[in-house]
Coordinates of C-alpha atoms and ligand atoms in Angstrom, one line a residue:
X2 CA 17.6 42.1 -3.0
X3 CA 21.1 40.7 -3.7
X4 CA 23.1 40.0 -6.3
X5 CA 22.2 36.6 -7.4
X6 CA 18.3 37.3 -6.9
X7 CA 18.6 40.0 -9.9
X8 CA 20.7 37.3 -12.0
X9 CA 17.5 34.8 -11.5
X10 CA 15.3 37.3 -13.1
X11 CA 17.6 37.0 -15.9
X12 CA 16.8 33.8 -17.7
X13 CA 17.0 35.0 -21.3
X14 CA 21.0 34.6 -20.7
X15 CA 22.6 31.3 -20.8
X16 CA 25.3 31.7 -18.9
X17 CA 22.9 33.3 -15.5
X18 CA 20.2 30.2 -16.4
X19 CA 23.6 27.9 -15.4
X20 CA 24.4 29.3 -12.6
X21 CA 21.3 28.1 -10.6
X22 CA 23.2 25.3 -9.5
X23 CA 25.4 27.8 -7.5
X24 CA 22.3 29.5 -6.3
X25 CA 22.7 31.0 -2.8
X26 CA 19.3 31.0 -0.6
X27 CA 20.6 33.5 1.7
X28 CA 20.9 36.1 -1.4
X29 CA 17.0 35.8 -1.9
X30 CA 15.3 38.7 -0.5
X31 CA 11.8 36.6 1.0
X32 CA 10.4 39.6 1.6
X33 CA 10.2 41.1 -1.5
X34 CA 7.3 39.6 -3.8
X35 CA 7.7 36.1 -6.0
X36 CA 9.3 36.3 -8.6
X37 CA 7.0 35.3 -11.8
X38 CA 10.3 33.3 -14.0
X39 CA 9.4 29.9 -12.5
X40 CA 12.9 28.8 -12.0
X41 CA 13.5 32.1 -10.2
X42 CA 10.2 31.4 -8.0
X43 CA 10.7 28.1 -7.0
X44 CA 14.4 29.0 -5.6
X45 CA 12.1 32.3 -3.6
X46 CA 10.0 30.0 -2.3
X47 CA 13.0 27.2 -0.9
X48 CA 14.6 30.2 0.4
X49 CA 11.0 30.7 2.6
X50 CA 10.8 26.9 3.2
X51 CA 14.3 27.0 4.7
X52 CA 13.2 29.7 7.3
X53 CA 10.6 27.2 8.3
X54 CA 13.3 24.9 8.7
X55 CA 15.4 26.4 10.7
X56 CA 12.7 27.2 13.1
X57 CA 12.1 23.9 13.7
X58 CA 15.4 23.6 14.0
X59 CA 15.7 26.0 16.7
X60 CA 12.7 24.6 18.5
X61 CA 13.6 20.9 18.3
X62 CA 17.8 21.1 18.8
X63 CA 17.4 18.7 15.4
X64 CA 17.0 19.0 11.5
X65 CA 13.4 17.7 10.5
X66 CA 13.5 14.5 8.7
X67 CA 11.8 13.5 5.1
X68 CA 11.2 10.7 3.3
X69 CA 10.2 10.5 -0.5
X70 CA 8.9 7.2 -1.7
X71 CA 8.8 6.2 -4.8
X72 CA 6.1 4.0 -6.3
X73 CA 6.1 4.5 -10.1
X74 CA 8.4 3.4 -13.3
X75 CA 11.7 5.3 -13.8
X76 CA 9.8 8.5 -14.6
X77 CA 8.6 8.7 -11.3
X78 CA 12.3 7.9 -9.8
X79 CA 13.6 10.7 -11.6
X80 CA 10.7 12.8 -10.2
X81 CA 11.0 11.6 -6.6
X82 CA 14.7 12.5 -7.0
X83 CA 13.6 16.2 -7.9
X84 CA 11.8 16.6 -5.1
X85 CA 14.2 14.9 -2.6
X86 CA 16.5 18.3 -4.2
X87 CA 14.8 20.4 -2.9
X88 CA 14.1 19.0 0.3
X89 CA 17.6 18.7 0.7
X90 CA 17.9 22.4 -0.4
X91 CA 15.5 23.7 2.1
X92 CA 17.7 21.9 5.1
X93 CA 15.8 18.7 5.2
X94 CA 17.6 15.3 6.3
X95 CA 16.7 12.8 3.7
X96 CA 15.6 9.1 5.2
X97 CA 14.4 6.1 4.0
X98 CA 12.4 5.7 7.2
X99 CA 8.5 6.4 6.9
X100 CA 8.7 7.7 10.9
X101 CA 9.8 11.2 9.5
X102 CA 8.8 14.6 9.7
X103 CA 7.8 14.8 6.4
X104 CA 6.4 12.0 4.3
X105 CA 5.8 12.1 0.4
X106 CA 4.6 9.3 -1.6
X107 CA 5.1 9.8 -5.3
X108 CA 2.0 7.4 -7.0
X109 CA 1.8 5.2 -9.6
X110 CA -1.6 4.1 -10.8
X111 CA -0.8 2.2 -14.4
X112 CA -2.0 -0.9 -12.9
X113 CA -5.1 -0.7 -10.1
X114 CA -2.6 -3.0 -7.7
X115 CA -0.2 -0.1 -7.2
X116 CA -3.2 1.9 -6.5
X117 CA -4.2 0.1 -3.9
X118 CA -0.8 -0.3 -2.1
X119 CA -1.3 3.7 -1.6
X120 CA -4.1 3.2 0.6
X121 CA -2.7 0.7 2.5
X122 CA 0.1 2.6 3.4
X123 CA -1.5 5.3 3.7
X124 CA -3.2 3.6 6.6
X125 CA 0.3 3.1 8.3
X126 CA 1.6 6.8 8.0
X127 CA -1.5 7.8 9.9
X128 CA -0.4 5.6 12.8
X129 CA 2.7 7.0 12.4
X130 CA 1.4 10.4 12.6
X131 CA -0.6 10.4 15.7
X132 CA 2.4 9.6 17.4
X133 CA 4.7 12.6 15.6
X134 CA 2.7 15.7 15.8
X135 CA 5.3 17.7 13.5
X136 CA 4.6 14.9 10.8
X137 CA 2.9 16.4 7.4
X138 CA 1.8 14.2 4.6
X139 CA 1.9 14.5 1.0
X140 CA 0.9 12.8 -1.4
X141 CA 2.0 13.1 -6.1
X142 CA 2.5 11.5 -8.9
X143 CA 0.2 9.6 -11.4
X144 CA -2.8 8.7 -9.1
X145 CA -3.3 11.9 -8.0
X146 CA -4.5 13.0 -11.5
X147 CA -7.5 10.7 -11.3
X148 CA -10.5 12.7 -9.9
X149 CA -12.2 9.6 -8.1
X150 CA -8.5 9.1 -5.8
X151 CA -8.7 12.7 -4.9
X152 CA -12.3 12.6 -3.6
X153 CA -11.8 9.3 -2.3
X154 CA -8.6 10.8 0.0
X155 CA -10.5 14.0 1.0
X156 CA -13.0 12.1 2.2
X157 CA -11.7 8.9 4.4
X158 CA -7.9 9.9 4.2
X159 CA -8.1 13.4 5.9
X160 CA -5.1 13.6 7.9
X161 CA -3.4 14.5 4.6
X162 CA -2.0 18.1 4.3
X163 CA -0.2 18.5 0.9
X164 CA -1.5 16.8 -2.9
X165 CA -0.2 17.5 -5.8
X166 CA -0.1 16.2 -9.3
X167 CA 2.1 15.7 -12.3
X168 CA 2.0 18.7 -14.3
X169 CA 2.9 21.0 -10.9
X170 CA 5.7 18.8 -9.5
X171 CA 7.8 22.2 -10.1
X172 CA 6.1 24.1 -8.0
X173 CA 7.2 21.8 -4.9
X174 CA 8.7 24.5 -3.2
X175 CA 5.8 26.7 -3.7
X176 CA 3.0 24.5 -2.9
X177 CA 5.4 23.5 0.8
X178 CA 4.9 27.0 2.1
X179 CA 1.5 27.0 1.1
X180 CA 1.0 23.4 3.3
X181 CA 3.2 25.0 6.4
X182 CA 1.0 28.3 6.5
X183 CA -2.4 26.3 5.7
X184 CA -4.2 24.0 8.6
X185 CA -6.5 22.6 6.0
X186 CA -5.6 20.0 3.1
X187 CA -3.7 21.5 0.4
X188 CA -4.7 19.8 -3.1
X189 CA -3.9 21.4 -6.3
X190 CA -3.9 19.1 -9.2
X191 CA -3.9 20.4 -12.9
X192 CA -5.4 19.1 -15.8
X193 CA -2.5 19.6 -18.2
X194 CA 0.9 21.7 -18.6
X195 CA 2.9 22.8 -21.5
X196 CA 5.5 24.1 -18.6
X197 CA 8.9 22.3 -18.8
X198 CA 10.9 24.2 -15.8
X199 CA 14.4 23.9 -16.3
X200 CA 17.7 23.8 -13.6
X201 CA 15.6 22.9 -10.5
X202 CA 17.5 21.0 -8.0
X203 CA 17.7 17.5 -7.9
X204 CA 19.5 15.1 -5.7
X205 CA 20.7 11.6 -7.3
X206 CA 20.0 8.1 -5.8
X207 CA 23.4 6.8 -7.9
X208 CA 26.5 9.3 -8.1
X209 CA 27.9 7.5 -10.8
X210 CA 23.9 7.0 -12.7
X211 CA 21.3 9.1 -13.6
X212 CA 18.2 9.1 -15.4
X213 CA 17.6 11.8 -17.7
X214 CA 14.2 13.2 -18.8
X215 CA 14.1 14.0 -22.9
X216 CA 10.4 14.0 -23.0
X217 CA 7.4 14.0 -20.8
X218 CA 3.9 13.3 -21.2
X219 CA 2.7 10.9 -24.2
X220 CA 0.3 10.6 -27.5
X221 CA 0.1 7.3 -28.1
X222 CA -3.5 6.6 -26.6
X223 CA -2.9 2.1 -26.2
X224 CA -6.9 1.6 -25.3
X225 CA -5.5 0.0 -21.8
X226 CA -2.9 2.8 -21.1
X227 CA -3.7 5.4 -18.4
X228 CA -0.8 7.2 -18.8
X229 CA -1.8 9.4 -21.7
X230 CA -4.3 10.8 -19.4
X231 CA -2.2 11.1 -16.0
X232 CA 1.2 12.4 -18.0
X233 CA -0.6 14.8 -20.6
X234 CA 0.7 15.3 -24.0
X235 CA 3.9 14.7 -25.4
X236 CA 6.6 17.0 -24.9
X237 CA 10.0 17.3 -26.0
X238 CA 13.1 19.2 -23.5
X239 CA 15.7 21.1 -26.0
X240 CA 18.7 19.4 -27.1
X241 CA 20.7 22.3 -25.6
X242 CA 19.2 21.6 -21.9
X243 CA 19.5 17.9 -22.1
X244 CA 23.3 17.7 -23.3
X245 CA 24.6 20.8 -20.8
X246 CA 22.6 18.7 -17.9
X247 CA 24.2 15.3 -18.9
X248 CA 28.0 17.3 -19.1
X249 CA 27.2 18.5 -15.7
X250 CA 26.2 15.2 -14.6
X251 CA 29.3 13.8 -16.1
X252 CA 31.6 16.4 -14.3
X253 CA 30.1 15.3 -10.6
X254 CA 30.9 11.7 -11.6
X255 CA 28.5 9.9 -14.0
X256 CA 29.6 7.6 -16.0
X257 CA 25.7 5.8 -17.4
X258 CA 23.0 8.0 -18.5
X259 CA 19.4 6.6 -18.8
X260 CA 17.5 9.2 -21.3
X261 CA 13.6 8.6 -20.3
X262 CA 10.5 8.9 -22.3
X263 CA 6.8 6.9 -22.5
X264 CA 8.3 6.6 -26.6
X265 CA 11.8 7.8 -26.7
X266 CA 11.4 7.2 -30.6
X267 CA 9.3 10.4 -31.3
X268 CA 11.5 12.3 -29.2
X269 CA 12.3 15.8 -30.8
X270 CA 8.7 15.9 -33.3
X271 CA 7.2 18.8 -31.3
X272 CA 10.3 20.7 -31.0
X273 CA 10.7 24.4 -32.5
X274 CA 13.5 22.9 -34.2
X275 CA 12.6 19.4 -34.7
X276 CA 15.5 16.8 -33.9
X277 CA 15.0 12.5 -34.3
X278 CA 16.4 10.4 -30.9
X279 CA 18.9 8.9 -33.2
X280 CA 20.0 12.5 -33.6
X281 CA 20.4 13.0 -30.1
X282 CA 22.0 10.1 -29.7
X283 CA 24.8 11.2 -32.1
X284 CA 25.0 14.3 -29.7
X285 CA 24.7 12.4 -26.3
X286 CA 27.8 10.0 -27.7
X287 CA 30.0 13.1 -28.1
X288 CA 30.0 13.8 -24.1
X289 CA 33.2 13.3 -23.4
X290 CA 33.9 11.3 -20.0
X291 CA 30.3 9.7 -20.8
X292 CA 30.9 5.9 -21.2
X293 CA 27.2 4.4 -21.4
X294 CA 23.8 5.1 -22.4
X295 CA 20.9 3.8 -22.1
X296 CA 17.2 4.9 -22.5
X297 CA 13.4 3.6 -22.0
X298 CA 11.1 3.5 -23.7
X299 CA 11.2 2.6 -27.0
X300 CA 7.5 1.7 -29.1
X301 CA 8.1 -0.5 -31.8
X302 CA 5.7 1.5 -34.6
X303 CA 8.1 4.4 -34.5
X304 CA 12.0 3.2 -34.0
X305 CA 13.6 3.8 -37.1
X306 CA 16.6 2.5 -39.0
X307 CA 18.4 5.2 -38.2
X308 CA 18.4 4.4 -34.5
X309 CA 19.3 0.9 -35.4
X310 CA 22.4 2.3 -36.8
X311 CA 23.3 4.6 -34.8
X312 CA 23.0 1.7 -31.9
X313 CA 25.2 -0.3 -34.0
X314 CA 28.2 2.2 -34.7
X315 CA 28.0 3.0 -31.4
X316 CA 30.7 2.7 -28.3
X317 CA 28.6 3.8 -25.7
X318 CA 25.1 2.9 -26.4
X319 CA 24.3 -0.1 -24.1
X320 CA 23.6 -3.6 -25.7
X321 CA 20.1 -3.7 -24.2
X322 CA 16.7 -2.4 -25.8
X323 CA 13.4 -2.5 -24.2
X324 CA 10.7 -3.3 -26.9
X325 CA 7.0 -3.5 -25.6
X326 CA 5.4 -6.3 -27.7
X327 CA 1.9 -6.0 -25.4
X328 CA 0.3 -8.8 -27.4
X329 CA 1.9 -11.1 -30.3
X330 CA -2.0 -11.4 -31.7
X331 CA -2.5 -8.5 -34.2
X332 CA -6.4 -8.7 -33.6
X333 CA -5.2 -7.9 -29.9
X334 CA -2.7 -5.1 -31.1
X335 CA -5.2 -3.4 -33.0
X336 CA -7.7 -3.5 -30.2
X337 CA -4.9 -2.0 -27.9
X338 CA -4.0 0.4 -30.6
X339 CA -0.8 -0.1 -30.7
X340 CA -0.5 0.5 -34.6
X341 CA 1.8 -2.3 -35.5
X342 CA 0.9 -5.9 -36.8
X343 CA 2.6 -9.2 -35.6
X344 CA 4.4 -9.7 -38.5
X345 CA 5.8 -5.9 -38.5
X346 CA 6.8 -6.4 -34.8
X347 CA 8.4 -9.6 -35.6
X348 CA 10.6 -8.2 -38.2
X349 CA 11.8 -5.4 -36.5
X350 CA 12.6 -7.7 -33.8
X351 CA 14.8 -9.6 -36.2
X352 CA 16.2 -6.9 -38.1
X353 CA 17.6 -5.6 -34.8
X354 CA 19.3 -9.0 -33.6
X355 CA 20.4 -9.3 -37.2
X356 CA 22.0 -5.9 -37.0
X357 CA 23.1 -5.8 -33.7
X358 CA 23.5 -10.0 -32.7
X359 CA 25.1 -9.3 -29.1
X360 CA 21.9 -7.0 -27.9
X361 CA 19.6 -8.1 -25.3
X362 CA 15.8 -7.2 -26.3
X363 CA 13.0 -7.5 -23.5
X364 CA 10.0 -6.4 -23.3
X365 CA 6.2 -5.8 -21.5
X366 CA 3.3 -8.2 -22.4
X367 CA -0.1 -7.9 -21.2
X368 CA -2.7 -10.4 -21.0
X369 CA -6.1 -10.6 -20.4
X370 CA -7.1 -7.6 -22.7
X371 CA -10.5 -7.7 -23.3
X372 CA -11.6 -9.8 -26.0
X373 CA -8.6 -11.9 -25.8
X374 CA -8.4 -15.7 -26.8
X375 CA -6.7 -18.6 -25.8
X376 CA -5.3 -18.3 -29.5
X377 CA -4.3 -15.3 -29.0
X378 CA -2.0 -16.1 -26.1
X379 CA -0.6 -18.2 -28.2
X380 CA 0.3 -15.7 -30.7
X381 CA 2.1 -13.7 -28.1
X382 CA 3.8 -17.3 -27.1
X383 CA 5.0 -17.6 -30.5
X384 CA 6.3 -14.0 -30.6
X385 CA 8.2 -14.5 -27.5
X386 CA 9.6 -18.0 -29.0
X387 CA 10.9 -16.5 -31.9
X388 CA 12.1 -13.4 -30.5
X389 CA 13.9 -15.2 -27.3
X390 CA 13.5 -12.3 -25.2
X391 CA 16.5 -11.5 -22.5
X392 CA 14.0 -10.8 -19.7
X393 CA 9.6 -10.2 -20.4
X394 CA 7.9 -8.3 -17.6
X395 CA 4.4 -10.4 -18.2
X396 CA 1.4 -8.1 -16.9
X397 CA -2.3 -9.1 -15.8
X398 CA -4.3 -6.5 -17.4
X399 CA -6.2 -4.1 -15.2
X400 CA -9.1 -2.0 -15.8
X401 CA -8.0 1.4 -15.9
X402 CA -11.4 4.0 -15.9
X403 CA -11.5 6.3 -18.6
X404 CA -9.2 4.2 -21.2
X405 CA -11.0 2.7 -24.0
X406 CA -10.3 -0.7 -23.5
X407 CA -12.5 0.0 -20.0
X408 CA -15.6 0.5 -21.6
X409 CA -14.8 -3.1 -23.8
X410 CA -18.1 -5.4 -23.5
X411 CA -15.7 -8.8 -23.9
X412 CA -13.9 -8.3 -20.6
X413 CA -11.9 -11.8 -20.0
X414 CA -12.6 -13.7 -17.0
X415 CA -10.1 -13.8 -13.8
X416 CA -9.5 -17.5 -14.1
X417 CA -8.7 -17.8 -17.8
X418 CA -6.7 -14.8 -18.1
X419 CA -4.6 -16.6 -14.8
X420 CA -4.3 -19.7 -17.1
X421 CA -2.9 -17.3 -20.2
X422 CA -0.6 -15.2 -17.8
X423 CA 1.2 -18.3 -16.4
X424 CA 1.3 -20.1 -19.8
X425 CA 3.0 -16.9 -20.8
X426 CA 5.2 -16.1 -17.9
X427 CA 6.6 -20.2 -18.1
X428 CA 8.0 -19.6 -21.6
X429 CA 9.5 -16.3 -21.0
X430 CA 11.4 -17.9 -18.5
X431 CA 12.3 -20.3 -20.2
X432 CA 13.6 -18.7 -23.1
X433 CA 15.3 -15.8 -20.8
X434 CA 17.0 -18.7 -19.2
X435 CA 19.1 -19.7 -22.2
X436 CA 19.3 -16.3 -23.2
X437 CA 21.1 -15.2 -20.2
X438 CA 23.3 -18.0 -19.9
X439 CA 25.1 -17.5 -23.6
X440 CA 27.9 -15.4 -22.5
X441 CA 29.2 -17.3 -19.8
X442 CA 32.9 -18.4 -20.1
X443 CA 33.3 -14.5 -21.4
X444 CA 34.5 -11.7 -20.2
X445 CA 32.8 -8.7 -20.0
X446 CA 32.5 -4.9 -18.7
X447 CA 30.2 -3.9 -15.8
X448 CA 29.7 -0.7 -14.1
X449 CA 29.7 -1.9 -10.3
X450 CA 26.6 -0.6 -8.6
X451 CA 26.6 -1.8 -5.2
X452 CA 28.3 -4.0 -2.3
X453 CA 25.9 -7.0 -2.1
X454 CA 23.0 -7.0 0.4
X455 CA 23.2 -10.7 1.1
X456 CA 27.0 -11.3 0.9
X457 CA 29.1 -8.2 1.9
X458 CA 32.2 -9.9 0.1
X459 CA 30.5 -9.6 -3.5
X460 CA 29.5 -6.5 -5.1
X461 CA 27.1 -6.3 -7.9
X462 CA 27.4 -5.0 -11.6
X463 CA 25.6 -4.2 -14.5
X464 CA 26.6 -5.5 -18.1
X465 CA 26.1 -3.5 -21.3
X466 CA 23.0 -5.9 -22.1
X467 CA 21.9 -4.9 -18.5
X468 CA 22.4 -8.4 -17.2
X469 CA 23.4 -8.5 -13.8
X470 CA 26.7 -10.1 -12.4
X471 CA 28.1 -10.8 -8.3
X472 CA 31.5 -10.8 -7.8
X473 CA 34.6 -10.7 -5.0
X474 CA 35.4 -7.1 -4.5
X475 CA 35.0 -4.3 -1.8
X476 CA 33.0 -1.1 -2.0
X477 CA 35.6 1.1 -3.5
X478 CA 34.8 -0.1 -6.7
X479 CA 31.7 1.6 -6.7
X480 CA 30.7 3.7 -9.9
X481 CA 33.8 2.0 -11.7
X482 CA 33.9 -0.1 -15.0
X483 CA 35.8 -3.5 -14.5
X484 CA 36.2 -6.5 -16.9
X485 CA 34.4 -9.4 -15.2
X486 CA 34.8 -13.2 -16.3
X487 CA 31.4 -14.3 -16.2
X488 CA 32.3 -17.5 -14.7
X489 CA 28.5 -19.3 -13.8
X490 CA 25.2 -18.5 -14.8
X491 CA 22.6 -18.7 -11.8
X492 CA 19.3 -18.1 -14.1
X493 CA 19.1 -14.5 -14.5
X494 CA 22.0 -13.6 -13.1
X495 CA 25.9 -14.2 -13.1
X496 CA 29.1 -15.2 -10.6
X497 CA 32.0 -13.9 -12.2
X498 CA 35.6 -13.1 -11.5
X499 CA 37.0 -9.4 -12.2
X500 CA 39.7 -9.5 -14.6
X501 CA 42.4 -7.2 -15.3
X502 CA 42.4 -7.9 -18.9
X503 CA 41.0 -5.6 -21.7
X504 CA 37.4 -7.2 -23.2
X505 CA 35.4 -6.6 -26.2
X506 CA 31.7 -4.6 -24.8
Ligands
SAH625 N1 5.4 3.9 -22.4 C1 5.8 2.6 -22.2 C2 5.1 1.9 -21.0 C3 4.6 2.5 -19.8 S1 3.7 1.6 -18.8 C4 5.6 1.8 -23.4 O1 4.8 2.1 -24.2 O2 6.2 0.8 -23.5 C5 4.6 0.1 -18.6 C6 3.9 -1.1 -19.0 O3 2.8 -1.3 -18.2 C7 3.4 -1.2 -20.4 O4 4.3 -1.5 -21.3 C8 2.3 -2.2 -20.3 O5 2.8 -3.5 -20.6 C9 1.9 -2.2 -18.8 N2 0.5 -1.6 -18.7 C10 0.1 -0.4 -19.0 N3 -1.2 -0.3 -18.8 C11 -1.6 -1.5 -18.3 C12 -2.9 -2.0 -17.9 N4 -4.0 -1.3 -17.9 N5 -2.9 -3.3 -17.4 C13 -1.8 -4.0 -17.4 N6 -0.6 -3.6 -17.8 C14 -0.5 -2.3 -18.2
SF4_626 FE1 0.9 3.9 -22.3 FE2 1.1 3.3 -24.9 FE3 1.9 5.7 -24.0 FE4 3.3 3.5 -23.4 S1 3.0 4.3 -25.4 S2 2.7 5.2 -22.0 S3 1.7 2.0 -23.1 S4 -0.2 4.9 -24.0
F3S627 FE1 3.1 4.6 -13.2 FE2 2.9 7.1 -13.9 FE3 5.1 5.7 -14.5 S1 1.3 5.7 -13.9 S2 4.2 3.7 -14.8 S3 4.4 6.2 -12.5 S4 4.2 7.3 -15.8

C-alpha cells in the first residue's frame, strides 16, 4: 500500500482529511481490502473504477463518455456536480450529450410532472442503448426514494443497470464497480442516513460559482411537501468543513457562493456545538477574496432578526432573498402546515423591505391545495400586492402519495384551480414587472456569467438582487464583477452598458 493510502486511514487529522484533494489513485493498493473510513473507501473504489476505464480505453482506442443530468432544484445541481467529480476522477469524458457511454439521471419528484419527464426519457435512452452496447444507465436522486418508482422501473424499465438513492449518493464510486461486475440491475436505495461524507470530489458547472451544501435533509413536514420524506431529516455540515471548502473554492477562483438548505434558517440546531445561519454568515463574510453570497432557502416561521441584520451590515450578502409565502390564506397555511399566519408573513415581509429597502424578495406560491377557495386565492393575491414580489414561481399543486395533504377529502377541481393559478400568475407579473424596472437609469455591479446564447456580442450578468442584465462585451469577462449602466428594462430583464465607474451594490 503507499504512502497516501495510509494517510486516508487517517481522518482524525485535519491536515491528512485536506489533502484528499491531492489524492493520487495510482497510490491505492486495489488489491488490498476497502477501506471502512468512507472517504478513504470511496477514493479505493475510484481507483478500481479507473481500471475499468482504462480497459475500455485500451479496447476502444477512446475514453468512455458520461453524461449527468440534472432534473431537480439546486440541491440536486450540487449533487449531480458530485457525481460528475468522480466520473471525471475515474477517467470519464464528461458530455452533455445523452448518446454516451454512461448515462445518469439525477430525479426530481416534488411535483408529479418532473416524475413523469423521467419516464419519458427514459424511453429515449433505451433507443439510444440498443444502438451503444457499452451504454449503462443509472438512475438517483429524489424519485428514486419512492417505493412505487422503483417497482414501477424494475418492472417495464429493465434495461437499467445502476439505482440509487439520496442518502447513498457517496457511495457513487462504490455502487459503479458493483454495476460493471453485476449483469443484473443494481438498486440500492436507503431509507435514511445520518452519514455526511466529507472531501469527495466534485467538479463545478461555474468556475467562478458554486453552490454550497450547509444542511441536508429537512423537518418541516408542509402537508404537500415530499421532500421531508425523499431527503430525510435535517442535518447540519460543521462550520469548520463548510468555511475550509468555500476558502478552497475561493482559491480556484470563486467569487459567489450559494449556501443551500430546504430552511437555511435552522441551520446549525442539530449541531454538537449549535451555531444560528446568521452566525455563519458572520463567518462566511470573513473569506477573504469572497465577494458575494447568496443562499436558498429561507422559511419565513424561522428567519430571525438577527439574519435581518446581519443581511443589512453586510458587503457581500446579495440583495436578493427567497421567501416561500405558499398561500397568503392563513386557513390554507395552517392546512399546509406551514406554522405562520398571513399577518406574521406579511410583517416580516415588510420589516425586511423596511430594513433592507434595495432587496429583491420572491417567492413560491402554490395553488390548488386541497380545500382551497376562490377567497383564498385572493388572500395570496393580496399578499403578493402588498409585498410586490421581484419574481413568484406560481405552482399547480400536485398530489404527492404519502404527504398529508394526499389523503385531504376536499381535493380542488382541475378547472378551478387553472382559473386561481392564472389569476395568480397575471398579478405576479405584473407587480415583478414594475419591480424589475426601478433601477433602470442606475448603475450597478454584476458578476458576468456567460457570452449570450442568442447574440454572441452580449454577455450576460447577474445583479446583487439576482436580476439579470445583457450587455456588449466578449468572453473574457467571464467570472468578473463589472459596473453596468442599466440602460432599458425588457420585463424581467435588462440592456445595459458596462461602466468603468465605481457604483454603490
Ligand atoms: N424547502 C423549500 C422548497 C423546496 S420545494 C422551501 O420550503 O421553500 C420548492 C417549491 O416547490 C416549494 O416552495 C413549493 O412551492 C413547491 N412544492 C412543493 N411541493 C409541492 C406540491 N406537492 N405541489 C406543488 N408545488 C409544490
Ligand atoms: Fe418541503 Fe416545507 Fe421542507 Fe420546504 S420546508 S422542503 S416545502 S417540507
Ligand atoms: Fe426535487 Fe428533491 Fe429538490 S424532490 S426539489 S430535487 S430536494
Amino acid at each position: 500500500m503507499g504512502r497516501t493510502g495510509y494517510i486516508l486511514y487517517n481522518r482524525k487529522e485535519r491536515k491528512s482529511r485536506e489533502m484528499y484533494y491531492d489524492i493520487n489513485l495510482d497510490n491505492i493498493d486495489i488489491n488490498a481490502a476497502p477501506p471502512t473510513e468512507e472517504s478513504a473507501r470511496q477514493y479505493y473504489f475510484m481507483a478500481k473504477c479507473r481500471e475499468w476505464v482504462k480497459d475500455f480505453e485500451q479496447k476502444q482506442g477512446r475514453l468512455p463518455r458520461s453524461c449527468v443530468v440534472n432534473m431537480g432544484c439546486q440541491m440536486n445541481a450540487r449533487d449531480s456536480e458530485k457525481l460528475s467529480g468522480i466520473l471525471e476522477t475515474i477517467g470519464y469524458e464528461l458530455t452533455e450529450d445523452e448518446n454516451a457511454d454512461f448515462v445518469i439521471f439525477n430525479t426530481c419528484t416534488v411535483r408529479d410532472n418532473a416524475n413523469q419527464r423521467v419516464y419519458g426519457r427514459l424511453g429515449h435512452l433505451n433507443s439510444l442503448k440498443k444502438k451503444n452496447p457499452h451504454m449503462k444507465i443509472a438512475l438517483c436522486g429524489c424519485m428514486m426514494q419512492e417505493h412505487s418508482v422503483i417497482e414501477k422501473i424494475r418492472k417495464s424499465y429493465r434495461f437499467v443497470d445502476l439505482i440509487f438513492g439520496t442518502h447513498n449518493i457517496y457511495k457513487f464510486a462504490e455502487l459503479l464497480t458493483v454495476m460493471f461486475e453485476s449483469r443484473d440491475m443494481v438498486v440500492d436505495v436507503w431509507k435514511d442516513t445520518d452519514q455526511i461524507v466529507e472531501n469527495l470530489p466534485v467538479e463545478r458547472k461555474y468556475p467562478f460559482k458554486s453552490g454550497i451544501n450547509i444542511m441536508f435533509g429537512c423537518n418541516n413536514f408542509c402537508s404537500y411537501c415530499i421532500v421531508p420524506y425523499v431527503r430525510g431529516r435535517e442535518r447540519s455540515r460543521n462550520p469548520e468543513d463548510i468555511l475550509a471548502e468555500i476558502r478552497r473554492l475561493v482559491s480556484e477562483g470563486v467569487v459567489e457562493v450559494m449556501l443551500l438548505g430546504q430552511n437555511v434558517n435552522s441551520y446549525g440546531r442539530n449541531l454538537a456545538r449549535p451555531m444560528t445561519f446568521a452566525g455563519l454568515l458572520r463567518e462566511v463574510e470573513k473569506i477573504e477574496g469572497l465577494e458575494r453570497i447568496r443562499f436558498m432557502t429561507s422559511h419565513p416561521k424561522d428567519l430571525s432578526d438577527e439574519l435581518i441584520q446581519v443581511m443589512k451590515e453586510s458587503k457581500k450578502i446579495c440583495r436578493h432573498l427567497h421567501l416561500p409565502l405558499q398561500s397568503g390564506s392563513t386557513r390554507i397555511l395552517e392546512a399546509m402546515n406551514r406554522r405562520y399566519t398571513k399577518e406574521q408573513y406579511l410583517a416580516l415581509a415588510l420589516k425586511i423591505r423596511e430594513e433592507i429597502p434595495d432587496i429583491a424578495l420572491t417567492t413560491d406560491i402554490i395553488v390548488g391545495f386541497p380545500g382551497e377557495k376562490p377567497e383564498d386565492v385572493e388572500e395570496t393575491i393580496d399578499v403578493i400586492r402588498q409585498v410586490q414580489y421581484d419574481n413568484a414561481f406560481t405552482f399547480i399543486y400536485s398530489k404527492r402519495t404519502g404527504t398529508p395533504a394526499a389523503a385531504m377529502e376536499n381535493q380542488v377541481p382541475e378547472d378551478v384551480v387553472k382559473e386561481g393559478f392564472d389569476k395568480v400568475l397575471k398579478v405576479v407579473q405584473d407587480t415583478a414587472r414594475n419591480r424589475v424596472a426601478l433601477l433602470e437609469g442606475q448603475v450597478q455591479k454584476a458578476l458576468v456569467e456567460e457570452v449570450n446564447q442568442q447574440d454572441p456580442s452580449l454577455i450576460t450578468g447577474r445583479l446583487s438582487n439576482n436580476t439579470i442584465v445583457h450587455f456588449k462585451g466578449d468572453g473574457s469577462l467571464i467570472g468578473q464583477i463589472v459596473p453596468v449602466y442599466l440602460k432599458e428594462c425588457h420585463g424581467f430583464y435588462y440592456l445595459g452598458e458596462i461602466r468603468d465607474e465605481s457604483c454603490a451594490q
